[in-house]
């Protein structure tokens, strides 16, 4: 489904500022649809003047939909919907007397011009499914009145707000809790859910008639509420913004509430506001649990890294006490393998998520190979390309594989001394990672067969690549001399 900006650029002459205004309207799209009990469709004027394009639509969560199918991206010729034409041309809200019939469903239509910088740039059609319509309750009357005020503000260029948007991903919706306050900040209506939220904060009576800011100061201790300016701006209905507050209680106890204010100025003069409330106590508890779990996981990685370094130190100590050169070599290889795993856990202990930027690990492994590589040759290691971000499940075996391949290249490719270079290549193609280790050493022995190889290091690499990483290892010659070890593995 195409986006609003894509449709606007393709079919209209709307300026970037106009599109940005419509995107601000999109941010409050759901609130308006829920208050209206109606589907909303945003119609954009065609650049040729032949009609309108459906740039976006929103279905209500408070009532039945008037559209069975999505209509975003469809074209509406002039004359097909006279109310949309009238709202755009006359710059005022257009309503009809008789409902339309769509798929055997009666639909009441209202067209609202969207004004920006004194110009009508689009039209919002409000489509109400009339099946099952009954005498509205007090809740529905207040919803519809707020929707009507917002419609007049849209037509007058007073809505949406250009104030800084909230960073709350869990911003309240209409059904979470709805309050209406007058110009003085006194509650004139509270929905049952809105009243329940304040009951959780400690209210024992009714909300109606209370000045919301003063009441909240009585119920919420100062350390659990925002500064006085923010509190008055939001709960007094003077600013289009939100804030979070809570009731008294120890750490992890009490109630957390997000309050969002939308000032109402249907004719330009401030008449009050609607306040949306949401109880986010359970969400905040889960957030704290996640933070605790993340800290615990990082601490575990830190301890694993320390334990692995202790194991490596013990192996080095054991190597010094053994007279057999073959045993010393085996223990040194074990130290390198333990060290490659410890590097992964060290980086994970510093990460917020269970993912790592593997380039850092690869570079540290390369330095390790250079420091403890062949004693008779001077070998440099260079990385080309990027591994990107990988999960810990992939990073640990991959670190061992990369370390083994680079170490084998350093030991066997330059066993006769001299100088050389090992190149570690990494390239991502969508969900596939290609890795290769190339050297310019003496190359593979004559008649070498990977399936018949008995090297412990090569056996470890094949097992990790094929069993742990789901890849396939290949060994071959480099055209200019040397060896290439490569493998491809799937990644998320």
PDB file of C-alpha atoms in Angstrom, residues 81-203:
ATOM      1  CA  UNK A  81     -18.810  12.757  -4.335  1.00  0.00           C
ATOM      2  CA  UNK A  82     -20.361  16.196  -4.380  1.00  0.00           C
ATOM      3  CA  UNK A  83     -19.614  16.845  -0.699  1.00  0.00           C
ATOM      4  CA  UNK A  84     -15.878  16.365  -1.212  1.00  0.00           C
ATOM      5  CA  UNK A  85     -15.994  18.716  -4.200  1.00  0.00           C
ATOM      6  CA  UNK A  86     -17.949  21.320  -2.208  1.00  0.00           C
ATOM      7  CA  UNK A  87     -15.686  21.190   0.842  1.00  0.00           C
ATOM      8  CA  UNK A  88     -12.608  21.719  -1.316  1.00  0.00           C
ATOM      9  CA  UNK A  89     -14.082  24.496  -3.447  1.00  0.00           C
ATOM     10  CA  UNK A  90     -15.968  26.397  -0.732  1.00  0.00           C
ATOM     11  CA  UNK A  91     -13.524  25.801   2.121  1.00  0.00           C
ATOM     12  CA  UNK A  92     -16.210  24.838   4.644  1.00  0.00           C
ATOM     13  CA  UNK A  93     -17.613  21.652   6.149  1.00  0.00           C
ATOM     14  CA  UNK A  94     -20.184  20.021   3.862  1.00  0.00           C
ATOM     15  CA  UNK A  95     -22.900  17.694   5.135  1.00  0.00           C
ATOM     16  CA  UNK A  96     -25.679  15.858   3.331  1.00  0.00           C
ATOM     17  CA  UNK A  97     -29.215  15.085   4.370  1.00  0.00           C
ATOM     18  CA  UNK A  98     -29.665  11.552   3.071  1.00  0.00           C
ATOM     19  CA  UNK A  99     -27.144   8.743   3.663  1.00  0.00           C
ATOM     20  CA  UNK A 100     -25.272   6.901   0.925  1.00  0.00           C
ATOM     21  CA  UNK A 101     -25.733   3.166   0.503  1.00  0.00           C
ATOM     22  CA  UNK A 102     -22.597   1.040   0.233  1.00  0.00           C
ATOM     23  CA  UNK A 103     -22.818  -2.755   0.170  1.00  0.00           C
ATOM     24  CA  UNK A 104     -26.339  -2.553   1.630  1.00  0.00           C
ATOM     25  CA  UNK A 105     -25.036  -0.344   4.457  1.00  0.00           C
ATOM     26  CA  UNK A 106     -26.372   3.205   5.009  1.00  0.00           C
ATOM     27  CA  UNK A 107     -23.460   5.624   5.451  1.00  0.00           C
ATOM     28  CA  UNK A 108     -23.647   9.248   6.589  1.00  0.00           C
ATOM     29  CA  UNK A 109     -20.936  11.357   4.937  1.00  0.00           C
ATOM     30  CA  UNK A 110     -19.373  14.627   6.023  1.00  0.00           C
ATOM     31  CA  UNK A 111     -16.525  16.412   4.198  1.00  0.00           C
ATOM     32  CA  UNK A 112     -14.053  18.582   6.109  1.00  0.00           C
ATOM     33  CA  UNK A 113     -11.609  20.881   4.310  1.00  0.00           C
ATOM     34  CA  UNK A 114      -8.003  20.703   5.541  1.00  0.00           C
ATOM     35  CA  UNK A 115      -6.611  24.233   5.715  1.00  0.00           C
ATOM     36  CA  UNK A 116      -2.924  25.110   5.898  1.00  0.00           C
ATOM     37  CA  UNK A 117      -1.451  28.604   5.659  1.00  0.00           C
ATOM     38  CA  UNK A 118      -4.845  29.937   4.650  1.00  0.00           C
ATOM     39  CA  UNK A 119      -5.296  27.466   1.774  1.00  0.00           C
ATOM     40  CA  UNK A 120      -7.405  24.316   1.467  1.00  0.00           C
ATOM     41  CA  UNK A 121      -4.904  21.569   0.628  1.00  0.00           C
ATOM     42  CA  UNK A 122      -7.038  18.430   1.075  1.00  0.00           C
ATOM     43  CA  UNK A 123     -10.395  17.097   2.281  1.00  0.00           C
ATOM     44  CA  UNK A 124     -11.208  14.638   5.050  1.00  0.00           C
ATOM     45  CA  UNK A 125     -14.391  12.647   4.526  1.00  0.00           C
ATOM     46  CA  UNK A 126     -16.031  11.275   7.666  1.00  0.00           C
ATOM     47  CA  UNK A 127     -18.069   8.149   6.890  1.00  0.00           C
ATOM     48  CA  UNK A 128     -20.387   6.806   9.607  1.00  0.00           C
ATOM     49  CA  UNK A 129     -21.943   3.351   9.381  1.00  0.00           C
ATOM     50  CA  UNK A 130     -25.580   3.902  10.417  1.00  0.00           C
ATOM     51  CA  UNK A 131     -26.492   0.258  10.973  1.00  0.00           C
ATOM     52  CA  UNK A 132     -27.565  -0.228  14.571  1.00  0.00           C
ATOM     53  CA  UNK A 133     -27.554   3.513  15.343  1.00  0.00           C
ATOM     54  CA  UNK A 134     -29.521   4.277  18.530  1.00  0.00           C
ATOM     55  CA  UNK A 135     -30.028   7.188  20.849  1.00  0.00           C
ATOM     56  CA  UNK A 136     -26.487   8.235  21.837  1.00  0.00           C
ATOM     57  CA  UNK A 137     -25.327   7.915  25.429  1.00  0.00           C
ATOM     58  CA  UNK A 138     -23.718  10.749  27.369  1.00  0.00           C
ATOM     59  CA  UNK A 139     -20.318   9.249  26.529  1.00  0.00           C
ATOM     60  CA  UNK A 140     -21.097   9.206  22.806  1.00  0.00           C
ATOM     61  CA  UNK A 141     -22.458  12.747  22.896  1.00  0.00           C
ATOM     62  CA  UNK A 142     -19.214  14.015  24.423  1.00  0.00           C
ATOM     63  CA  UNK A 143     -17.144  12.027  21.935  1.00  0.00           C
ATOM     64  CA  UNK A 144     -19.102  13.477  19.015  1.00  0.00           C
ATOM     65  CA  UNK A 145     -18.904  17.005  20.401  1.00  0.00           C
ATOM     66  CA  UNK A 146     -15.126  16.742  20.704  1.00  0.00           C
ATOM     67  CA  UNK A 147     -14.975  15.329  17.165  1.00  0.00           C
ATOM     68  CA  UNK A 148     -17.059  18.254  15.902  1.00  0.00           C
ATOM     69  CA  UNK A 149     -14.743  20.747  17.611  1.00  0.00           C
ATOM     70  CA  UNK A 150     -11.701  19.089  16.018  1.00  0.00           C
ATOM     71  CA  UNK A 151     -13.399  19.107  12.602  1.00  0.00           C
ATOM     72  CA  UNK A 152     -13.969  22.858  12.881  1.00  0.00           C
ATOM     73  CA  UNK A 153     -10.351  23.328  13.923  1.00  0.00           C
ATOM     74  CA  UNK A 154      -9.148  21.320  10.897  1.00  0.00           C
ATOM     75  CA  UNK A 155     -11.325  23.452   8.608  1.00  0.00           C
ATOM     76  CA  UNK A 156      -9.957  26.624  10.219  1.00  0.00           C
ATOM     77  CA  UNK A 157      -6.300  25.585  10.017  1.00  0.00           C
ATOM     78  CA  UNK A 158      -6.031  25.287  13.813  1.00  0.00           C
ATOM     79  CA  UNK A 159      -5.418  21.536  13.912  1.00  0.00           C
ATOM     80  CA  UNK A 160      -3.177  19.540  13.931  1.00  0.00           C
ATOM     81  CA  UNK A 161      -0.754  21.103  16.385  1.00  0.00           C
ATOM     82  CA  UNK A 162       2.815  21.934  15.430  1.00  0.00           C
ATOM     83  CA  UNK A 163       3.962  21.413  19.020  1.00  0.00           C
ATOM     84  CA  UNK A 164       6.739  18.922  19.606  1.00  0.00           C
ATOM     85  CA  UNK A 165       5.432  15.388  19.370  1.00  0.00           C
ATOM     86  CA  UNK A 166       5.531  13.109  22.378  1.00  0.00           C
ATOM     87  CA  UNK A 167       8.078  10.312  22.541  1.00  0.00           C
ATOM     88  CA  UNK A 168       5.571   8.063  24.317  1.00  0.00           C
ATOM     89  CA  UNK A 169       5.001   5.021  22.125  1.00  0.00           C
ATOM     90  CA  UNK A 170       2.108   4.081  24.435  1.00  0.00           C
ATOM     91  CA  UNK A 171       0.193   7.358  24.073  1.00  0.00           C
ATOM     92  CA  UNK A 172      -3.414   7.031  25.298  1.00  0.00           C
ATOM     93  CA  UNK A 173      -6.342   6.390  22.974  1.00  0.00           C
ATOM     94  CA  UNK A 174      -9.899   7.589  23.317  1.00  0.00           C
ATOM     95  CA  UNK A 175     -11.160   4.372  24.895  1.00  0.00           C
ATOM     96  CA  UNK A 176      -8.430   4.310  27.555  1.00  0.00           C
ATOM     97  CA  UNK A 177      -9.917   7.271  29.422  1.00  0.00           C
ATOM     98  CA  UNK A 178     -11.567  10.508  28.243  1.00  0.00           C
ATOM     99  CA  UNK A 179     -12.063  13.749  30.158  1.00  0.00           C
ATOM    100  CA  UNK A 180     -13.477  17.053  28.958  1.00  0.00           C
ATOM    101  CA  UNK A 181     -12.387  20.217  30.769  1.00  0.00           C
ATOM    102  CA  UNK A 182     -13.640  23.775  30.283  1.00  0.00           C
ATOM    103  CA  UNK A 183     -11.557  26.893  29.670  1.00  0.00           C
ATOM    104  CA  UNK A 184     -10.787  27.096  33.411  1.00  0.00           C
ATOM    105  CA  UNK A 185      -9.552  23.521  33.546  1.00  0.00           C
ATOM    106  CA  UNK A 186     -12.597  22.154  35.407  1.00  0.00           C
ATOM    107  CA  UNK A 187     -13.848  18.699  34.498  1.00  0.00           C
ATOM    108  CA  UNK A 188     -17.231  18.865  32.771  1.00  0.00           C
ATOM    109  CA  UNK A 189     -17.327  15.200  31.743  1.00  0.00           C
ATOM    110  CA  UNK A 190     -15.379  12.047  32.635  1.00  0.00           C
ATOM    111  CA  UNK A 191     -15.818   8.712  30.869  1.00  0.00           C
ATOM    112  CA  UNK A 192     -16.113   5.610  33.077  1.00  0.00           C
ATOM    113  CA  UNK A 193     -12.583   4.573  32.118  1.00  0.00           C
ATOM    114  CA  UNK A 194     -11.273   8.076  32.808  1.00  0.00           C
ATOM    115  CA  UNK A 195     -12.903   8.060  36.234  1.00  0.00           C
ATOM    116  CA  UNK A 196     -11.414   4.611  36.939  1.00  0.00           C
ATOM    117  CA  UNK A 197      -7.908   5.905  36.212  1.00  0.00           C
ATOM    118  CA  UNK A 198      -8.307   8.684  38.801  1.00  0.00           C
ATOM    119  CA  UNK A 199      -9.842   6.243  41.277  1.00  0.00           C
ATOM    120  CA  UNK A 200      -6.589   4.262  41.000  1.00  0.00           C
ATOM    121  CA  UNK A 201      -4.718   7.461  41.815  1.00  0.00           C
ATOM    122  CA  UNK A 202      -6.718   7.741  45.041  1.00  0.00           C
ATOM    123  CA  UNK A 203      -9.888   9.669  44.141  1.00  0.00           C
TER     124      UNK A 203
END
